[in-house]
Amino acid sequence: WQEVVPFIKEVSQLEKIPIVAANDVHYTEPSDQIAQEVLICIGSNKTLQDESRFRLGSDQFYFKSSEQMRALFQDIPEACDNTLEIAERCDLHFNLKDQQGNPIYHLPTYPTQGGVSLENEMRRLSFSGLEERFVEAKARGESITTEIIPEYEKRLDYELKVIHQMGFNGYFLIVQDFIKWAKQHDIPVGPGRGSGAGSLVAYCLSITDLDPMPYNLIFERFLNPERVSMPDFDIDFCQENRGRVIDYVTTKYGEESVSQIITYGKLQCRAAIRDVGRVMGMTYGEVDVVAKLVPEKLGITIQEAIDTEPRIRELMEADPKVQTLMDLALKIEGLVRHAGIHAAGVIIADGSIVKHAPLYRGAEDENVVQYDMKHAEKIGLIKFDFLGLKTLTHIHEAMRLIQLNRQKVITLKDISLKDKGIYEIMCAGDTAGIFQFEGEGITDLIRKAQPDCFEDIVAINALYRPGPMDMIPDYLGRKKGQKKVVYIFPELEPIVKETYGIIVYQEQVQLIAAKIANYSLGEADMLRRAMGKKIPEVM
């Protein structure tokens, strides 16, 4: 650079262009140089011994202090002064909230028929959809009495008011529109996943296909009027045709308004140890010995592993190479290893996304937002989930073959959840191909539990996961009458009766808080969230 600086000074004087002294920063401290080289080797799949690997060229790429920079450019102090002038010119503000302090969401305006308001369009579609759902239920032989219709209408009216007050009419209409398009074009769509199944509006708009009323699913679990946050439908599409639905929204709202979302894979504990070991030229066996000593704990850090596992400390003390391995792994742990594209998330915005976030072109020339999901949401960009599910493809193909070979047209809406044949098949252990139920462990649980209704199937699915698994023996004992069903308070019986007195679902937690503590369902949802995240002060 000693050769370049005189030339730059000469050009500056001739062209009257100010000089700026820049600090090319790649790492924080001078001692981080080797860690930076390791990181480059990981990214380029090289080792430190590889002569062809990329090198930065010096050890000066750390974050220098003002004093260090002025010492380097003491003969042109104005070059350092100009950095301050540029910093003063940088003035970037994200407009995240409106004048009332509410979050600003960059959601496209949904085009309604005849230019009617979004609120009126939602009401029209929802109440006409409710009538269609009643017709479908009667066709399946289900009883729709005059007594329950007002209950549905009251719940539907309540949800519509909350959705309107929170400003999410457009979101619901956009989702129902692309789901409607998918179904019209013979693209299988899942019946509903996650908390969105608790919305009667979603059921009436055919966003979901499960009636939330008989199963005590709670709307506030999905959209809480006491805690403003975006709704988030998890929507499953046939894996082979998911891209067609994304193409539809891209055409409808404009290519500049639709984008995939970046994901960042980070170097976690074991991966960091293995990657550093490979870059150092250690054998797989040498690194494997250390990596396998890391305790089996979700989210464990390298420092926690060193502190809790004495054998790791012994290896570090006995072998300088292992000491270096762990020191370097500590430095790079948590850094980004690679970038990818979110498996389901797609942003649909109210104009050019590049006005709000940087983009890059993906491998298939698609737009990709360079903010990850959480940061994209913070600036008001809305994520829609387009999940690809192979099971839906298989079900669709099965129905096609039934029509071809048996000349019988059936849809999933024709299948009653009260069909005893469903439970006879599952109780026999014939679960191959059944989504979330075909594993050996859960199949064994089904054989033991002998479910005879849909509620039993739901409970088994909820129990067969880390944590709730501990309640399985108690659940089986109570279901089979071998253990007494006990209710802590008589008031809990209507809430936990179907799960034999055991609290299995988050919705049950909300209902209990509402019943015992007189919480609103919105307040109960905030309690549920605090319990799930283990935040004592909020609880």
mmCIF file of C-alpha atoms in Angstrom, residues 238-240 389-400 433:
data_model
loop_
_atom_site.group_PDB
_atom_site.id
_atom_site.type_symbol
_atom_site.label_atom_id
_atom_site.label_comp_id
_atom_site.label_asym_id
_atom_site.label_seq_id
_atom_site.Cartn_x
_atom_site.Cartn_y
_atom_site.Cartn_z
ATOM 1 C CA CYS A 238 -48.488 -31.322 -2.639
ATOM 2 C CA GLN A 239 -44.698 -31.422 -2.854
ATOM 3 C CA GLU A 240 -44.656 -31.755 -6.623
ATOM 4 C CA LEU A 389 -45.594 -32.436 1.790
ATOM 5 C CA LYS A 390 -45.013 -35.742 0.014
ATOM 6 C CA THR A 391 -47.886 -37.389 1.927
ATOM 7 C CA LEU A 392 -50.397 -35.151 0.134
ATOM 8 C CA THR A 393 -48.948 -36.249 -3.197
ATOM 9 C CA HIS A 394 -49.403 -39.905 -2.208
ATOM 10 C CA ILE A 395 -53.008 -39.353 -1.045
ATOM 11 C CA HIS A 396 -53.841 -37.522 -4.263
ATOM 12 C CA GLU A 397 -52.383 -40.348 -6.335
ATOM 13 C CA ALA A 398 -54.337 -42.930 -4.307
ATOM 14 C CA MET A 399 -57.615 -41.104 -5.009
ATOM 15 C CA ARG A 400 -56.719 -40.915 -8.708
ATOM 16 C CA GLY A 433 -47.807 -44.240 4.989
#
